[in-house]
């Protein structure tokens, strides 16, 4: 047994990148094969890539379609759908135990068989697994301190701004800037049926969207919710609300596209300059979330909720009594006579008690509308042009909407 065991040269070269990140591995593999190399996470988001000179760069992978699956070979060929075109590729999963951490792609200029590159792909994928697992462990180690810090911040347990600045600097978060708290919540979320995958995917989408917008993610996952602390950059003073609204809309649309059967709600608190006040923004965001769900608002800002938030915090029994005293007779008339005068009154209030706008909105002739409003005045023994009556009716209808009466 004097035969020498020769280790291929590519093994030495790829092993030299083990202590580096995935970018160095992609560069080395690209150099060895003279082919484009991409390393992605488990959602096909590109983490690292390297291309020979003159080869167009792929920025986004939308999906992959496996073409040839060979039982004895983990690498397989696939069609890669991008924002620009469809590409042919060879891919090897990057695994750690039973978990898939990502994928390693190469893009041959012609349709090569997976077996041609299977050995080097699988070996490179095993090295990428070490690097991604190490990165995951570092992230988890940081998370041990990150979650308690954010919990204390959002629940008002940190009283000194200097302490918050110091803790935030560990993750390169600048709490000298004003911030706004946003809460995203999976509606009717059942972790027993769906497991943690859904909420983890929501967290991933939130963080990826922030990174794409060049914002360092400050996020916290709590049961069915993902909480975001959104910074107000110096150059965003005038467009801060639009930036938050655009970000929130993007998250909702992405989740709707990927999980059409799972409803997602959000709520947005007010912006505060001092980090010790962020617990207020968090509480406001939760109120906005709940009111938004009740009122069917897609992007509810706490600052936009006036009468609604006052009524929401008020004693329920008092609200019921006010509602009954203001509109009880009309409700009884509708039930007894199978009428729809309450619907007419709701339309009038929704159109600021404007006859013309209401008749158009309800598709009613003005004379028909006038007759119905006269009947409402008789039943309630009020004058609908009285300002105090208008305020009482508006408040009562808000109570009806908020408390599902």
Coordinates of C-alpha atoms in Angstrom, one line a residue:
X1 CA 0.0 0.0 0.0
X2 CA 2.6 2.5 -1.1
X3 CA 0.2 4.4 -3.5
X4 CA 0.1 8.1 -2.8
X5 CA -3.3 9.7 -2.1
X6 CA -3.3 12.8 -4.3
X7 CA -5.5 15.7 -3.2
X8 CA -6.8 17.7 -6.2
X9 CA -5.4 21.2 -6.4
X10 CA -8.8 22.7 -6.4
X11 CA -9.4 21.3 -2.9
X12 CA -6.3 23.2 -1.6
X13 CA -7.4 26.4 -3.2
X14 CA -11.0 26.2 -2.0
X15 CA -9.9 25.2 1.5
X16 CA -7.9 28.4 1.7
X17 CA -11.2 30.4 1.8
X18 CA -12.6 28.5 4.8
X19 CA -11.7 31.2 7.2
X20 CA -13.1 33.9 5.0
X21 CA -16.6 34.7 4.0
X22 CA -18.7 33.4 1.1
X23 CA -17.6 36.2 -1.2
X24 CA -14.0 34.8 -1.1
X25 CA -15.3 31.3 -1.9
X26 CA -17.4 32.6 -4.8
X27 CA -14.4 34.4 -6.2
X28 CA -12.1 31.4 -5.9
X29 CA -14.6 29.0 -7.5
X30 CA -15.3 31.5 -10.3
X31 CA -11.5 31.7 -10.9
X32 CA -11.1 27.9 -11.0
X33 CA -14.1 27.3 -13.3
X34 CA -14.2 30.5 -15.3
X35 CA -17.9 30.5 -14.8
X36 CA -20.3 32.8 -12.9
X37 CA -20.9 31.6 -9.3
X38 CA -23.7 32.6 -7.0
X39 CA -24.3 31.8 -3.4
X40 CA -27.8 32.4 -2.1
X41 CA -29.7 31.9 1.1
X42 CA -32.6 29.4 1.3
X43 CA -35.0 32.0 -0.3
X44 CA -32.7 32.4 -3.3
X45 CA -31.6 35.9 -2.1
X46 CA -28.0 36.4 -3.4
X47 CA -25.4 36.6 -0.6
X48 CA -22.3 36.5 -2.7
X49 CA -21.5 36.3 -6.4
X50 CA -18.5 36.4 -8.8
X51 CA -18.4 36.7 -12.6
X52 CA -15.7 36.3 -15.3
X53 CA -15.0 39.6 -17.1
X54 CA -17.7 40.7 -19.5
X55 CA -20.4 38.4 -18.1
X56 CA -23.7 40.2 -17.2
X57 CA -24.5 40.3 -13.5
X58 CA -27.7 38.8 -12.1
X59 CA -29.2 40.9 -9.3
X60 CA -32.3 39.0 -8.4
X61 CA -33.5 35.4 -8.6
X62 CA -37.2 35.1 -8.6
X63 CA -37.5 31.3 -8.8
X64 CA -35.7 28.1 -9.9
X65 CA -37.2 25.1 -11.7
X66 CA -35.3 21.8 -11.3
X67 CA -34.7 20.0 -14.6
X68 CA -32.7 16.9 -13.8
X69 CA -32.7 15.2 -10.4
X70 CA -30.3 12.3 -10.1
X71 CA -30.6 10.1 -7.0
X72 CA -26.9 9.6 -6.4
X73 CA -25.9 13.2 -7.0
X74 CA -27.0 16.1 -4.8
X75 CA -26.2 18.7 -7.5
X76 CA -28.9 19.2 -10.2
X77 CA -29.6 21.3 -13.3
X78 CA -32.2 24.0 -13.2
X79 CA -33.8 26.9 -14.9
X80 CA -33.2 30.2 -13.1
X81 CA -35.9 32.9 -13.5
X82 CA -34.5 36.4 -13.0
X83 CA -36.0 39.8 -13.5
X84 CA -34.3 40.0 -16.9
X85 CA -34.3 36.5 -18.4
X86 CA -34.2 32.8 -17.8
X87 CA -30.8 31.2 -17.3
X88 CA -29.5 27.6 -17.2
X89 CA -27.6 26.7 -14.1
X90 CA -26.2 23.9 -12.0
X91 CA -26.9 24.0 -8.3
X92 CA -26.0 22.2 -5.1
X93 CA -27.9 22.7 -1.9
X94 CA -25.9 24.1 1.1
X95 CA -27.0 22.0 4.0
X96 CA -26.3 21.6 7.7
X97 CA -27.8 18.5 9.2
X98 CA -31.4 18.4 8.0
X99 CA -31.5 22.2 7.4
X100 CA -31.0 23.9 4.0
X101 CA -29.0 27.1 4.6
X102 CA -28.8 28.1 1.0
X103 CA -27.7 27.1 -2.6
X104 CA -24.5 27.3 -4.6
X105 CA -25.1 28.0 -8.3
X106 CA -22.8 28.0 -11.3
X107 CA -23.9 29.2 -14.8
X108 CA -22.3 27.2 -17.6
X109 CA -22.4 28.8 -21.1
X110 CA -24.1 25.6 -22.4
X111 CA -26.2 22.9 -20.9
X112 CA -23.7 20.8 -19.1
X113 CA -24.8 17.7 -17.1
X114 CA -24.7 18.0 -13.3
X115 CA -22.3 15.1 -13.1
X116 CA -19.6 17.2 -14.9
X117 CA -19.3 19.5 -11.9
X118 CA -20.9 17.5 -9.1
X119 CA -17.7 16.8 -7.2
X120 CA -16.4 20.4 -7.0
X121 CA -19.9 21.8 -6.5
X122 CA -20.7 19.5 -3.6
X123 CA -17.3 20.2 -2.0
X124 CA -17.7 23.9 -2.4
X125 CA -21.2 23.7 -1.0
X126 CA -19.8 21.9 2.1
X127 CA -17.4 24.7 2.6
X128 CA -20.2 27.3 2.2
X129 CA -22.1 25.3 4.8
X130 CA -19.4 25.9 7.3
X131 CA -19.3 29.6 6.5
X132 CA -23.0 30.1 6.6
X133 CA -23.4 28.0 9.8
X134 CA -20.7 30.1 11.5
X135 CA -22.5 33.3 10.4
X136 CA -25.8 31.9 11.7
X137 CA -24.1 31.1 15.1
X138 CA -22.7 34.6 15.3
X139 CA -26.2 36.0 14.6
X140 CA -27.8 33.8 17.2
X141 CA -25.2 34.8 19.7
X142 CA -25.9 38.5 19.1
X143 CA -29.6 37.8 19.2
X144 CA -29.3 36.6 22.8
X145 CA -28.4 40.2 23.8
X146 CA -30.4 41.9 21.1
X147 CA -33.9 40.6 22.1
X148 CA -33.6 41.5 25.8
X149 CA -32.3 45.0 24.9
X150 CA -35.2 45.7 22.4
X151 CA -37.7 44.3 24.9
X152 CA -36.5 46.7 27.6
X153 CA -36.5 49.5 25.1
X154 CA -40.0 48.9 23.8
X155 CA -41.5 48.4 27.3
X156 CA -39.9 51.6 28.8
X157 CA -37.4 49.8 31.1
X158 CA -34.4 51.9 29.8
X159 CA -34.5 55.4 31.3
X160 CA -31.2 57.0 30.2
X161 CA -30.6 57.9 26.5
X162 CA -26.8 57.3 27.0
X163 CA -27.5 53.6 27.9
X164 CA -29.6 53.2 24.8
X165 CA -27.0 54.9 22.5
X166 CA -24.3 52.6 23.9
X167 CA -26.3 49.4 23.5
X168 CA -27.4 50.4 20.0
X169 CA -23.8 50.9 18.9
X170 CA -23.2 47.2 19.4
X171 CA -25.4 46.6 16.3
X172 CA -24.5 49.9 14.6
X173 CA -27.9 51.4 15.3
X174 CA -27.9 55.1 15.7
X175 CA -30.5 56.1 18.3
X176 CA -29.5 59.7 18.1
X177 CA -31.9 59.8 15.2
X178 CA -35.7 60.0 15.6
X179 CA -37.5 56.7 15.2
X180 CA -41.0 55.4 14.6
X181 CA -42.3 52.0 15.8
X182 CA -44.3 49.8 13.3
X183 CA -46.0 46.5 14.2
X184 CA -46.9 43.9 11.7
X185 CA -49.2 41.1 12.8
X186 CA -50.4 37.8 11.2
X187 CA -54.1 37.8 11.6
X188 CA -55.7 34.6 13.1
X189 CA -52.2 33.2 13.3
X190 CA -52.1 29.6 14.7
X191 CA -48.5 28.5 15.4
X192 CA -49.6 24.9 16.0
X193 CA -51.0 24.6 12.4
X194 CA -48.4 26.7 10.6
X195 CA -45.3 26.4 12.9
X196 CA -42.7 29.1 13.0
X197 CA -42.1 29.2 9.3
X198 CA -44.7 31.9 8.5
X199 CA -43.6 34.4 11.1
X200 CA -39.9 33.7 10.3
X201 CA -40.7 34.4 6.6
X202 CA -42.4 37.6 7.6
X203 CA -39.3 38.6 9.6
X204 CA -37.1 37.7 6.7
X205 CA -39.1 39.8 4.2
X206 CA -39.1 42.8 6.6
X207 CA -35.4 42.7 7.2
X208 CA -34.6 42.1 3.5
X209 CA -36.8 45.1 2.4
X210 CA -35.0 47.3 5.0
X211 CA -31.6 46.2 3.8
X212 CA -32.6 46.8 0.2
X213 CA -33.6 50.3 1.3
X214 CA -30.1 50.7 2.9
X215 CA -31.6 50.7 6.4
X216 CA -30.1 48.7 9.2
X217 CA -32.9 46.4 10.5
X218 CA -34.0 47.0 14.1
X219 CA -36.6 44.2 14.4
X220 CA -38.1 42.0 17.1
X221 CA -40.2 38.9 16.6
X222 CA -42.9 38.4 19.3
X223 CA -45.4 35.5 18.8
X224 CA -47.4 36.5 15.7
X225 CA -45.9 39.9 15.4
X226 CA -42.8 41.5 13.9
X227 CA -41.9 44.9 15.4
X228 CA -39.8 47.4 13.4
X229 CA -38.1 50.5 14.8
X230 CA -37.8 52.7 11.7
X231 CA -35.2 55.5 11.7
X232 CA -35.8 59.0 10.4
X233 CA -32.7 59.9 8.4
X234 CA -31.6 63.5 8.1
X235 CA -32.5 63.6 4.4
X236 CA -36.0 62.1 5.0
X237 CA -37.5 64.9 7.2
X238 CA -40.2 65.8 4.6
X239 CA -40.8 62.3 3.2
X240 CA -40.7 60.2 6.4
X241 CA -44.4 59.4 6.4
X242 CA -44.3 58.5 2.7
X243 CA -41.2 56.2 3.3
X244 CA -43.0 54.4 6.1
X245 CA -46.2 54.0 4.1
X246 CA -44.3 52.7 1.1
X247 CA -42.3 50.3 3.2
X248 CA -45.5 49.0 4.9
X249 CA -47.3 48.6 1.7
X250 CA -44.4 46.7 0.2
X251 CA -44.4 44.2 3.1
X252 CA -48.1 43.6 2.9
X253 CA -48.0 43.1 -0.8
X254 CA -45.0 40.7 -0.6
X255 CA -46.8 38.6 2.0
X256 CA -50.0 38.6 0.0
X257 CA -48.2 37.4 -3.1
X258 CA -46.3 34.6 -1.2
X259 CA -49.1 33.7 1.3
X260 CA -52.4 34.7 -0.2
X261 CA -54.4 32.9 2.5
X262 CA -52.7 34.6 5.4
X263 CA -53.9 38.1 6.3
X264 CA -51.4 40.7 7.5
X265 CA -52.2 43.8 9.5
X266 CA -50.0 46.7 10.6
X267 CA -50.0 49.7 12.9
X268 CA -47.8 52.8 13.0
X269 CA -46.9 54.8 16.1
X270 CA -45.8 58.4 16.3
X271 CA -42.2 59.5 15.7
X272 CA -40.1 60.4 18.8
X273 CA -36.7 62.1 18.9
X274 CA -35.6 60.6 22.2
X275 CA -35.2 56.8 22.4
X276 CA -36.5 56.7 25.9
X277 CA -39.9 57.6 24.4
X278 CA -40.0 54.7 21.9
X279 CA -42.2 52.7 24.3
X280 CA -44.9 55.3 23.6
X281 CA -44.6 54.7 19.9
X282 CA -44.8 51.0 20.4
X283 CA -48.0 51.3 22.5
X284 CA -49.4 53.7 19.8
X285 CA -48.6 51.3 17.0
X286 CA -50.4 48.4 18.8
X287 CA -53.5 50.7 19.2
X288 CA -53.3 51.7 15.6
X289 CA -53.0 48.0 14.6
X290 CA -56.1 47.0 16.5
X291 CA -58.2 50.0 15.3
X292 CA -57.0 49.4 11.8
X293 CA -58.2 45.8 11.9
X294 CA -61.6 47.0 13.3
X295 CA -62.0 49.7 10.7
X296 CA -60.6 48.0 7.7
X297 CA -57.6 50.4 7.3
X298 CA -54.6 49.0 5.4
X299 CA -51.9 51.4 6.8
X300 CA -53.2 53.0 10.0
X301 CA -51.2 55.8 11.6
X302 CA -51.9 56.5 15.2
X303 CA -51.5 60.2 14.5
X304 CA -54.5 60.0 12.1
X305 CA -56.8 58.4 14.7
X306 CA -58.6 61.1 16.7
X307 CA -62.1 60.3 17.9
X308 CA -61.5 56.6 17.3
X309 CA -58.6 56.3 19.8
X310 CA -60.5 58.3 22.4
X311 CA -63.6 56.0 22.1
X312 CA -61.4 52.9 22.0
X313 CA -60.0 53.6 25.4
X314 CA -63.3 54.5 27.0
X315 CA -65.4 52.3 29.3
X316 CA -67.4 49.8 27.2
X317 CA -70.5 50.0 29.2
X318 CA -70.6 53.8 28.9
X319 CA -70.1 53.5 25.2
X320 CA -73.0 51.1 24.9
X321 CA -75.3 53.4 26.9
X322 CA -74.3 56.4 24.7
X323 CA -74.9 54.4 21.5
X324 CA -78.3 53.2 22.7
X325 CA -79.3 56.7 23.9
X326 CA -78.3 58.3 20.6
X327 CA -79.4 55.7 18.0
X328 CA -81.3 53.0 19.8
X329 CA -84.8 54.1 18.6
X330 CA -83.6 54.1 15.0
X331 CA -82.1 50.6 15.4
X332 CA -85.4 49.4 16.9
X333 CA -87.4 51.0 14.0
X334 CA -85.3 49.3 11.4
X335 CA -85.6 45.9 13.1
X336 CA -89.4 46.3 13.5
X337 CA -90.1 47.6 10.0
X338 CA -87.4 45.8 8.1
X339 CA -86.1 49.3 7.1
X340 CA -82.6 50.5 6.3
X341 CA -82.6 54.0 7.8
X342 CA -79.5 53.3 9.8
X343 CA -77.6 52.6 6.5
X344 CA -78.9 56.0 5.2
X345 CA -77.7 57.8 8.3
X346 CA -74.3 56.1 8.1
X347 CA -74.0 57.3 4.5
X348 CA -74.9 60.8 5.5
X349 CA -72.3 60.9 8.2
X350 CA -69.6 59.3 5.9
X351 CA -70.2 62.2 3.5
X352 CA -70.0 64.9 6.2
X353 CA -73.8 65.4 6.2
X354 CA -73.7 66.7 2.7
X355 CA -77.0 66.0 0.9
X356 CA -75.6 66.0 -2.7
X357 CA -72.6 63.8 -1.9
X358 CA -74.8 61.4 0.1
X359 CA -77.4 61.0 -2.7
X360 CA -74.6 60.2 -5.2
X361 CA -72.9 57.8 -2.8
X362 CA -76.1 55.9 -2.0
X363 CA -77.6 56.2 -5.5
X364 CA -80.7 57.9 -4.2
X365 CA -82.8 60.7 -5.7
X366 CA -82.5 63.8 -3.5
X367 CA -86.3 63.7 -2.8
X368 CA -86.0 60.1 -1.6
X369 CA -83.0 61.0 0.6
X370 CA -84.8 64.0 2.0
X371 CA -87.9 61.8 2.9
X372 CA -85.6 59.3 4.7
X373 CA -83.8 62.0 6.6
X374 CA -87.1 63.5 7.7
X375 CA -88.2 60.1 8.9
X376 CA -84.9 59.7 10.9
X377 CA -85.4 63.1 12.5
X378 CA -88.9 62.1 13.6
X379 CA -87.8 58.8 15.1
X380 CA -84.8 60.3 16.9
X381 CA -86.6 63.5 17.8
X382 CA -83.6 65.6 16.5
X383 CA -82.6 68.1 13.9
X384 CA -79.9 66.8 11.6
X385 CA -78.6 70.3 10.9
X386 CA -77.7 70.8 14.6
X387 CA -74.0 70.7 15.1
X388 CA -74.2 69.0 18.5
X389 CA -76.5 66.3 17.0
X390 CA -74.0 65.8 14.2
X391 CA -71.2 65.2 16.7
X392 CA -73.3 62.8 18.7
X393 CA -74.3 60.8 15.7
X394 CA -70.7 60.7 14.4
X395 CA -69.5 59.4 17.8
X396 CA -72.3 56.8 18.1
X397 CA -71.5 55.5 14.6
X398 CA -67.8 55.3 15.4
X399 CA -68.8 53.3 18.5
X400 CA -70.9 51.0 16.4
X401 CA -68.0 50.4 14.0
X402 CA -65.3 49.9 16.7
X403 CA -67.4 47.7 19.0
X404 CA -69.2 45.8 16.3
X405 CA -72.7 46.8 17.6

